[in-house]
């Protein structure tokens, strides 16, 4: 009798299952009939059957790596998708899970795992092949972006392949800031942030893949690439959701400016020098000047786009001149932004690492060079310095000839580099003060030079500088 009851119970359970159904979290791409696949590949997981899946509870692991953030959930069809995910070659195991709420006789299976092999089946010159050859770039871009930003990335890649430029809207807060309103910080919406980040990544990858510049991203290390792709370096603010002073939102506009003005050279360093030549004000070239509050149209409290900063000039005694509205803070960002659009990674620092506190420096780790102070671009005592010697090599900060004067204080060492250049290449501004010191509050050329540079030069260097400058006076 007990056996009959058990059989009856099991039969009833089977009938209930057949009529009520089962609930599965199932990997549907790659399919179980696909033991070998290529990459990038769409990874798709679905909830099927009875019950309701909790989209936020989804978890995915590829081998030992948590890849949950790569998936985007579509509630309408209860699917999670990682679009064009760049998979590593060889044997891989994808494991997924999600919570499912069920009722009645619904049988639940809320985990799945699938092992497959990734093989090289990328067409030559495809983006698939590109990312195979550039794993560090893949890790910094398509493997690091969330699902929404990755969708924008591929949208912009398609745009670039079709039109060779990215069309992206200026951020709303930037458009709404009508001069002379005070808005030095432009806060981005979440969509704007993702689109701009995607645009920067896509433009850099497109330039590299299509060899629009002569240097390759695979020659940079992981830390260097952060200067092109890391959100915390591309944006400002505690939440990396803002632009301060320079709204650098369109890589195509900046790149077009460089291309139209013949600023792209045969090498990285020649390109850096061409860009610096365009931006610098020297005794023979009119580039940028420091903005001055209340002076003849200078809008120092208003952010502007990078393209606006590069192309809009104001009348000055030396001719139509571009203005760095907030001095070193905006000038460092203009320089870094323009060079980033040419796949030359760099970063901004404002923490007294290379110069005085609350001043911005521009740093290029890949080049082992730094512009300690953004204002150096138009520094009056550097206006005869050859551009090839303008940036400070990292090695300068370690040379015993320099540390003997400043120790390891980088601020002092940066001032020393400037003093040495000013003494070696006499600019007109310094010559005027040496040859006619009284209007500037000094008694002699020697007094002016000592006041300006003696803290950073040796006694012999100071004497040589005084001799050089006084010999230039009539």
Coordinates of C-alpha atoms in Angstrom, one line a residue:
X1 CA 0.0 0.0 0.0
X2 CA 2.9 2.4 0.9
X3 CA 4.6 1.6 -2.4
X4 CA 1.4 2.4 -4.3
X5 CA 1.1 5.8 -2.4
X6 CA 4.7 6.7 -3.3
X7 CA 4.2 5.8 -6.9
X8 CA 1.0 7.8 -7.0
X9 CA 2.7 10.8 -5.4
X10 CA 5.6 10.6 -7.9
X11 CA 3.2 10.4 -10.8
X12 CA 1.3 13.4 -9.5
X13 CA 4.5 15.4 -9.1
X14 CA 5.5 14.5 -12.7
X15 CA 2.1 15.5 -14.0
X16 CA 2.4 18.8 -12.0
X17 CA 5.8 19.5 -13.5
X18 CA 4.6 18.7 -17.0
X19 CA 1.7 21.1 -16.7
X20 CA 3.4 23.8 -14.6
X21 CA 6.8 23.8 -16.3
X22 CA 10.4 24.4 -15.4
X23 CA 12.4 27.6 -14.9
X24 CA 15.9 27.8 -16.4
X25 CA 18.8 30.3 -16.4
X26 CA 20.4 29.2 -19.6
X27 CA 23.4 30.2 -21.7
X28 CA 22.0 30.5 -25.3
X29 CA 25.1 32.0 -26.9
X30 CA 27.5 30.4 -27.4
X31 CA 25.2 27.5 -28.1
X32 CA 26.1 24.1 -26.8
X33 CA 26.4 23.0 -30.4
X34 CA 29.3 25.5 -30.8
X35 CA 32.3 24.0 -29.1
X36 CA 34.6 26.4 -31.1
X37 CA 33.9 30.1 -31.6
X38 CA 35.6 33.3 -32.6
X39 CA 35.9 36.6 -30.8
X40 CA 34.6 39.2 -30.2
X41 CA 31.5 37.2 -29.5
X42 CA 28.0 38.1 -28.2
X43 CA 27.4 36.3 -24.9
X44 CA 23.7 35.8 -24.2
X45 CA 22.0 34.3 -21.2
X46 CA 18.2 33.9 -20.9
X47 CA 15.6 33.0 -18.4
X48 CA 13.1 30.6 -19.9
X49 CA 10.0 28.9 -18.5
X50 CA 7.9 29.7 -15.5
X51 CA 8.6 32.2 -12.8
X52 CA 10.2 35.6 -12.9
X53 CA 13.9 36.4 -13.0
X54 CA 15.5 39.1 -10.8
X55 CA 17.6 41.0 -13.3
X56 CA 19.8 42.6 -10.7
X57 CA 20.7 39.3 -9.1
X58 CA 22.5 38.1 -12.3
X59 CA 26.1 37.0 -11.9
X60 CA 28.6 35.9 -14.6
X61 CA 32.1 34.5 -14.3
X62 CA 34.4 33.7 -17.2
X63 CA 37.0 31.3 -15.9
X64 CA 38.0 33.1 -12.7
X65 CA 37.1 36.6 -13.8
X66 CA 33.8 38.3 -12.7
X67 CA 32.3 39.6 -15.9
X68 CA 28.9 40.6 -14.6
X69 CA 29.3 44.2 -15.5
X70 CA 29.7 43.4 -19.2
X71 CA 26.1 42.1 -19.4
X72 CA 23.1 44.3 -20.0
X73 CA 19.6 43.1 -18.9
X74 CA 16.6 43.4 -21.2
X75 CA 13.5 42.9 -19.0
X76 CA 11.1 42.5 -22.0
X77 CA 12.7 39.2 -23.0
X78 CA 14.5 38.3 -19.8
X79 CA 17.9 38.2 -21.5
X80 CA 21.4 39.3 -20.4
X81 CA 23.8 40.2 -23.2
X82 CA 27.5 41.1 -23.3
X83 CA 27.8 42.5 -26.8
X84 CA 30.9 41.7 -28.9
X85 CA 32.8 40.6 -25.8
X86 CA 36.5 40.1 -26.4
X87 CA 37.2 36.5 -25.3
X88 CA 40.7 35.1 -24.6
X89 CA 42.0 32.4 -26.9
X90 CA 41.8 28.8 -25.8
X91 CA 39.5 26.9 -23.4
X92 CA 37.0 29.0 -21.5
X93 CA 34.2 28.3 -19.0
X94 CA 31.3 30.7 -18.6
X95 CA 29.2 30.2 -15.4
X96 CA 26.1 32.2 -14.8
X97 CA 23.3 32.4 -12.1
X98 CA 20.3 34.5 -11.2
X99 CA 17.5 34.4 -8.6
X100 CA 14.1 33.3 -9.9
X101 CA 10.9 33.6 -8.0
X102 CA 8.6 30.7 -8.7
X103 CA 5.2 29.5 -7.4
X104 CA 3.2 26.3 -7.6
X105 CA 4.9 23.3 -9.0
X106 CA 7.5 25.3 -11.1
X107 CA 10.8 23.5 -11.0
X108 CA 13.8 26.0 -10.8
X109 CA 17.3 25.7 -12.2
X110 CA 19.0 29.0 -11.6
X111 CA 22.6 28.3 -12.7
X112 CA 24.3 27.2 -15.9
X113 CA 27.8 26.6 -17.1
X114 CA 29.2 26.1 -20.6
X115 CA 32.8 25.3 -21.7
X116 CA 33.9 26.3 -25.2
X117 CA 37.1 27.0 -27.1
X118 CA 37.9 30.3 -28.6
X119 CA 39.8 30.0 -31.9
X120 CA 41.3 32.6 -34.3
X121 CA 38.8 33.0 -37.1
X122 CA 39.0 36.8 -37.5
X123 CA 39.2 38.2 -41.0
X124 CA 42.5 40.1 -41.6
X125 CA 42.2 43.8 -40.9
X126 CA 39.0 43.3 -38.9
X127 CA 38.5 44.8 -35.4
X128 CA 38.4 41.2 -34.1
X129 CA 41.9 40.7 -35.5
X130 CA 43.0 44.1 -34.2
X131 CA 42.0 43.3 -30.6
X132 CA 43.7 39.9 -30.8
X133 CA 46.9 41.7 -31.7
X134 CA 46.4 44.4 -29.0
X135 CA 45.2 42.7 -25.8
X136 CA 46.2 45.7 -23.6
X137 CA 44.0 48.0 -25.7
X138 CA 41.2 45.5 -25.5
X139 CA 41.5 45.4 -21.8
X140 CA 41.5 49.2 -21.5
X141 CA 38.5 49.5 -23.9
X142 CA 36.0 46.8 -24.9
X143 CA 36.7 44.6 -21.9
X144 CA 36.5 47.5 -19.4
X145 CA 33.4 49.3 -20.7
X146 CA 30.0 48.6 -19.3
X147 CA 27.4 47.3 -21.6
X148 CA 25.8 50.7 -22.5
X149 CA 29.1 52.4 -23.1
X150 CA 30.2 49.4 -25.2
X151 CA 27.2 49.8 -27.4
X152 CA 28.1 53.5 -28.0
X153 CA 31.7 52.4 -28.7
X154 CA 30.6 50.2 -31.6
X155 CA 28.2 52.8 -32.8
X156 CA 31.0 55.3 -33.1
X157 CA 33.3 52.7 -34.7
X158 CA 30.7 52.3 -37.4
X159 CA 30.4 56.1 -37.8
X160 CA 34.2 56.4 -38.1
X161 CA 34.4 53.6 -40.7
X162 CA 31.6 55.3 -42.7
X163 CA 32.4 59.0 -42.3
X164 CA 35.8 59.2 -40.7
X165 CA 34.4 61.3 -37.9
X166 CA 32.3 61.0 -34.8
X167 CA 29.1 63.1 -34.5
X168 CA 28.5 63.8 -30.8
X169 CA 26.5 66.6 -29.1
X170 CA 28.1 69.2 -26.9
X171 CA 27.1 68.6 -23.3
X172 CA 23.8 70.3 -22.4
X173 CA 25.4 72.2 -19.4
X174 CA 28.1 73.6 -21.8
X175 CA 25.5 74.7 -24.3
X176 CA 23.4 76.3 -21.6
X177 CA 26.4 78.3 -20.3
X178 CA 26.0 81.6 -22.2
X179 CA 28.9 83.9 -21.9
X180 CA 29.7 85.7 -19.6
X181 CA 27.9 83.5 -17.1
X182 CA 30.1 81.9 -14.5
X183 CA 30.3 78.2 -15.1
X184 CA 33.9 76.9 -14.8
X185 CA 32.7 73.3 -14.1
X186 CA 30.5 71.5 -16.6
X187 CA 28.7 68.5 -15.0
X188 CA 27.8 65.7 -17.4
X189 CA 24.7 63.5 -17.5
X190 CA 25.2 59.8 -17.2
X191 CA 24.4 59.4 -20.9
X192 CA 26.8 62.2 -21.9
X193 CA 29.6 60.7 -19.8
X194 CA 29.2 57.3 -21.3
X195 CA 29.0 58.7 -24.9
X196 CA 32.0 60.9 -24.5
X197 CA 34.0 58.0 -22.9
X198 CA 33.0 55.7 -25.8
X199 CA 33.8 58.3 -28.4
X200 CA 37.3 58.8 -26.9
X201 CA 38.0 55.1 -26.9
X202 CA 36.5 54.5 -30.4
X203 CA 38.5 57.3 -31.9
X204 CA 41.8 56.1 -30.5
X205 CA 41.2 52.6 -31.6
X206 CA 40.1 53.7 -35.1
X207 CA 43.2 55.9 -35.5
X208 CA 45.4 53.1 -34.5
X209 CA 43.8 50.3 -36.5
X210 CA 43.7 52.5 -39.7
X211 CA 47.2 53.8 -39.1
X212 CA 46.2 57.5 -39.2
X213 CA 49.3 58.3 -37.1
X214 CA 52.7 56.7 -37.4
X215 CA 53.0 55.3 -33.8
X216 CA 51.1 52.3 -32.5
X217 CA 49.2 51.8 -29.3
X218 CA 50.8 48.4 -28.8
X219 CA 54.1 50.2 -28.1
X220 CA 52.5 51.7 -24.9
X221 CA 52.3 49.8 -21.6
X222 CA 49.2 49.4 -19.5
X223 CA 49.9 52.5 -17.4
X224 CA 50.6 54.6 -20.5
X225 CA 47.2 53.6 -22.0
X226 CA 45.4 54.9 -19.0
X227 CA 46.3 58.4 -20.3
X228 CA 44.0 57.7 -23.3
X229 CA 41.3 55.5 -21.9
X230 CA 40.9 55.8 -18.1
X231 CA 37.8 57.7 -17.1
X232 CA 39.4 59.1 -14.0
X233 CA 42.0 60.8 -16.2
X234 CA 39.7 61.9 -19.1
X235 CA 37.2 63.6 -16.7
X236 CA 37.4 65.9 -13.7
X237 CA 35.5 66.0 -10.4
X238 CA 35.3 63.7 -7.5
X239 CA 32.9 61.4 -9.4
X240 CA 34.8 61.7 -12.7
X241 CA 31.6 63.3 -14.1
X242 CA 32.7 66.8 -15.1
X243 CA 34.9 69.0 -17.2
X244 CA 36.8 71.8 -15.5
X245 CA 37.2 74.9 -17.8
X246 CA 37.9 72.9 -21.0
X247 CA 35.0 70.8 -22.3
X248 CA 37.0 68.2 -24.3
X249 CA 34.0 66.2 -25.6
X250 CA 34.7 65.6 -29.3
X251 CA 37.9 63.8 -30.3
X252 CA 37.1 64.2 -34.0
X253 CA 37.0 68.0 -33.7
X254 CA 40.4 68.1 -32.0
X255 CA 41.9 65.7 -34.5
X256 CA 40.6 67.7 -37.4
X257 CA 42.1 70.8 -36.0
X258 CA 45.5 69.1 -35.8
X259 CA 45.2 67.6 -39.3
X260 CA 44.0 70.9 -40.9
X261 CA 46.9 72.8 -39.4
X262 CA 49.6 70.2 -40.3
X263 CA 50.3 69.3 -36.7
X264 CA 50.7 65.5 -37.2
X265 CA 54.4 64.6 -37.7
X266 CA 56.2 61.4 -38.6
X267 CA 56.9 60.5 -34.9
X268 CA 55.4 61.1 -31.5
X269 CA 58.0 63.6 -30.5
X270 CA 57.9 65.6 -33.7
X271 CA 54.1 65.8 -33.4
X272 CA 54.4 67.0 -29.8
X273 CA 56.8 69.7 -31.0
X274 CA 54.4 70.7 -33.8
X275 CA 51.5 71.0 -31.3
X276 CA 53.6 73.0 -28.9
X277 CA 54.8 75.3 -31.7
X278 CA 51.1 76.0 -32.5
X279 CA 50.2 76.7 -28.9
X280 CA 53.2 78.6 -27.6
X281 CA 53.6 82.3 -27.6
X282 CA 57.3 83.2 -28.4
X283 CA 59.2 86.3 -29.5
X284 CA 58.3 85.3 -33.1
X285 CA 55.0 83.5 -32.8
X286 CA 51.6 84.5 -31.4
X287 CA 49.9 81.6 -29.7
X288 CA 48.0 81.6 -26.4
X289 CA 48.0 84.2 -23.6
X290 CA 46.8 83.9 -20.0
X291 CA 43.3 85.2 -19.4
X292 CA 42.9 88.2 -17.2
X293 CA 39.6 88.9 -15.4
X294 CA 37.9 92.0 -16.7
X295 CA 40.4 92.6 -19.5
X296 CA 39.0 93.3 -23.0
X297 CA 36.7 90.3 -23.4
X298 CA 38.6 87.7 -21.4
X299 CA 35.9 85.3 -20.0
X300 CA 37.9 83.7 -17.3
X301 CA 35.0 82.3 -15.3
X302 CA 33.3 80.5 -18.3
X303 CA 34.2 77.1 -19.5
X304 CA 34.6 76.6 -23.3
X305 CA 35.0 73.6 -25.6
X306 CA 38.4 72.5 -26.6
X307 CA 37.7 73.4 -30.2
X308 CA 36.6 76.8 -29.2
X309 CA 39.8 77.3 -27.2
X310 CA 41.9 76.3 -30.2
X311 CA 40.1 78.4 -32.8
X312 CA 38.7 81.6 -31.2
X313 CA 41.0 84.6 -30.8
X314 CA 40.7 88.0 -29.3
X315 CA 42.4 91.2 -30.4
X316 CA 45.6 92.0 -28.6
X317 CA 48.6 94.3 -29.3
X318 CA 50.4 91.4 -31.0
X319 CA 47.4 90.5 -33.1
X320 CA 44.5 88.1 -32.7
X321 CA 45.4 85.9 -29.8
X322 CA 43.9 82.8 -28.3
X323 CA 43.2 83.0 -24.6
X324 CA 43.7 80.4 -21.9
X325 CA 40.9 81.6 -19.7
X326 CA 42.0 80.1 -16.4
X327 CA 45.8 80.2 -17.1
X328 CA 47.6 77.0 -16.3
X329 CA 44.4 75.1 -15.4
X330 CA 42.9 75.4 -18.8
X331 CA 46.2 75.5 -20.8
X332 CA 47.4 72.1 -19.4
X333 CA 44.0 70.7 -20.4
X334 CA 44.1 72.2 -23.9
X335 CA 47.6 70.7 -24.5
X336 CA 46.8 67.3 -23.1
X337 CA 43.4 67.2 -25.0
X338 CA 44.8 68.1 -28.4
X339 CA 47.6 65.5 -28.1
X340 CA 45.2 62.8 -26.8
X341 CA 43.2 63.2 -30.0
X342 CA 46.4 62.1 -31.8
X343 CA 46.9 59.0 -29.7
X344 CA 49.5 60.6 -27.5
X345 CA 48.5 59.7 -23.9
X346 CA 49.0 62.1 -21.0
X347 CA 47.5 63.3 -17.8
X348 CA 46.9 66.4 -15.7
X349 CA 48.2 66.8 -12.1
X350 CA 47.3 69.6 -9.8
X351 CA 48.7 68.2 -6.5
X352 CA 52.1 69.9 -6.3
X353 CA 53.9 66.9 -7.6
X354 CA 55.8 68.8 -10.2
X355 CA 55.0 72.4 -9.4
X356 CA 53.4 74.6 -6.8
X357 CA 50.1 73.6 -5.2
X358 CA 46.9 74.6 -7.1
X359 CA 48.7 74.8 -10.4
X360 CA 48.2 72.3 -13.3
X361 CA 51.0 70.3 -14.8
X362 CA 50.8 68.2 -18.0
X363 CA 52.6 64.9 -17.8
X364 CA 53.4 62.4 -20.6
X365 CA 54.7 59.2 -18.9
X366 CA 55.2 57.4 -22.2
X367 CA 57.6 60.2 -23.4
X368 CA 59.2 60.6 -19.9
X369 CA 58.5 64.3 -20.1
X370 CA 56.5 66.9 -18.2
X371 CA 55.3 70.5 -18.7
X372 CA 55.5 71.4 -15.0
X373 CA 53.3 74.5 -15.3
X374 CA 50.6 75.1 -17.9
X375 CA 51.5 78.7 -18.0
X376 CA 54.9 77.7 -19.5
X377 CA 53.2 77.8 -22.9
X378 CA 53.2 81.6 -22.8
X379 CA 55.9 82.1 -20.1
X380 CA 57.6 85.4 -20.9
X381 CA 61.1 84.2 -20.0
X382 CA 60.8 81.1 -22.1
X383 CA 59.9 82.8 -25.4
X384 CA 63.2 82.2 -27.0
X385 CA 63.6 78.6 -25.8
X386 CA 63.6 76.0 -28.6
X387 CA 60.5 73.8 -28.5
X388 CA 62.8 70.8 -28.6
X389 CA 64.1 71.7 -25.1
X390 CA 60.8 73.1 -23.7
X391 CA 59.5 70.0 -21.9
X392 CA 61.4 68.7 -18.9
X393 CA 62.8 65.2 -19.2
X394 CA 62.1 63.0 -16.1
X395 CA 65.8 62.4 -16.0
X396 CA 66.4 66.1 -15.2
X397 CA 64.8 65.5 -11.8
X398 CA 67.3 62.7 -11.0
X399 CA 70.5 64.3 -12.2
X400 CA 73.0 65.0 -9.5
X401 CA 73.9 68.4 -11.0
X402 CA 70.3 69.4 -10.3
X403 CA 69.6 67.7 -7.1
X404 CA 72.8 69.3 -5.7
X405 CA 70.8 72.6 -5.9
X406 CA 67.3 71.5 -5.1
X407 CA 67.5 68.1 -3.5
X408 CA 64.5 66.0 -4.5
X409 CA 62.0 68.9 -4.4
X410 CA 60.4 68.7 -7.8
X411 CA 58.9 72.2 -7.6
X412 CA 62.4 73.6 -7.1
X413 CA 63.8 71.4 -9.9
X414 CA 61.0 72.6 -12.3
X415 CA 61.9 76.2 -11.5
X416 CA 65.6 75.3 -12.0
X417 CA 64.9 74.0 -15.5
X418 CA 63.1 77.2 -16.3
X419 CA 65.9 79.3 -14.9
X420 CA 68.5 77.4 -16.9
X421 CA 66.5 77.9 -20.1
X422 CA 65.9 81.6 -19.4
X423 CA 69.6 82.1 -18.9
X424 CA 70.6 80.1 -22.0
X425 CA 68.1 81.6 -24.4
X426 CA 67.5 85.3 -23.5
X427 CA 64.0 86.3 -24.3
X428 CA 63.0 89.9 -25.1
X429 CA 60.9 90.2 -21.9
X430 CA 63.9 89.5 -19.7
X431 CA 66.3 91.6 -21.8
X432 CA 63.9 94.6 -21.4
X433 CA 64.0 94.3 -17.6
X434 CA 67.7 93.8 -17.5
X435 CA 68.5 96.7 -19.7
X436 CA 65.9 99.1 -18.2
X437 CA 65.3 97.8 -14.6
X438 CA 64.1 100.9 -12.9
X439 CA 60.5 100.9 -14.1
X440 CA 60.2 97.3 -12.8
X441 CA 61.5 98.2 -9.3
X442 CA 65.0 96.9 -9.6
X443 CA 68.3 98.7 -9.4
X444 CA 70.3 96.7 -12.0
X445 CA 70.1 93.7 -14.3
X446 CA 72.0 91.7 -11.8
X447 CA 69.5 92.6 -9.0
X448 CA 66.6 91.5 -11.2
X449 CA 68.2 88.2 -12.3
X450 CA 69.2 87.4 -8.7
X451 CA 65.7 88.1 -7.4
X452 CA 64.2 85.9 -10.1
X453 CA 66.6 83.0 -10.4
X454 CA 69.2 82.8 -7.6
X455 CA 67.3 80.2 -5.6
X456 CA 67.5 77.8 -8.5
X457 CA 71.0 78.4 -10.0
X458 CA 74.5 77.8 -8.6
X459 CA 76.7 80.9 -8.0
X460 CA 78.7 80.2 -11.2
X461 CA 75.5 79.8 -13.2
X462 CA 74.1 83.0 -11.8
X463 CA 77.3 84.9 -12.7
X464 CA 77.2 83.5 -16.2
X465 CA 73.6 84.6 -16.7
X466 CA 74.3 88.1 -15.5
X467 CA 77.3 88.4 -17.9
X468 CA 75.2 87.1 -20.8
X469 CA 72.3 89.5 -20.2
X470 CA 74.3 92.6 -19.4
X471 CA 76.3 92.0 -22.6
X472 CA 73.1 92.3 -24.6
X473 CA 72.2 95.8 -23.3
X474 CA 73.3 98.8 -25.3

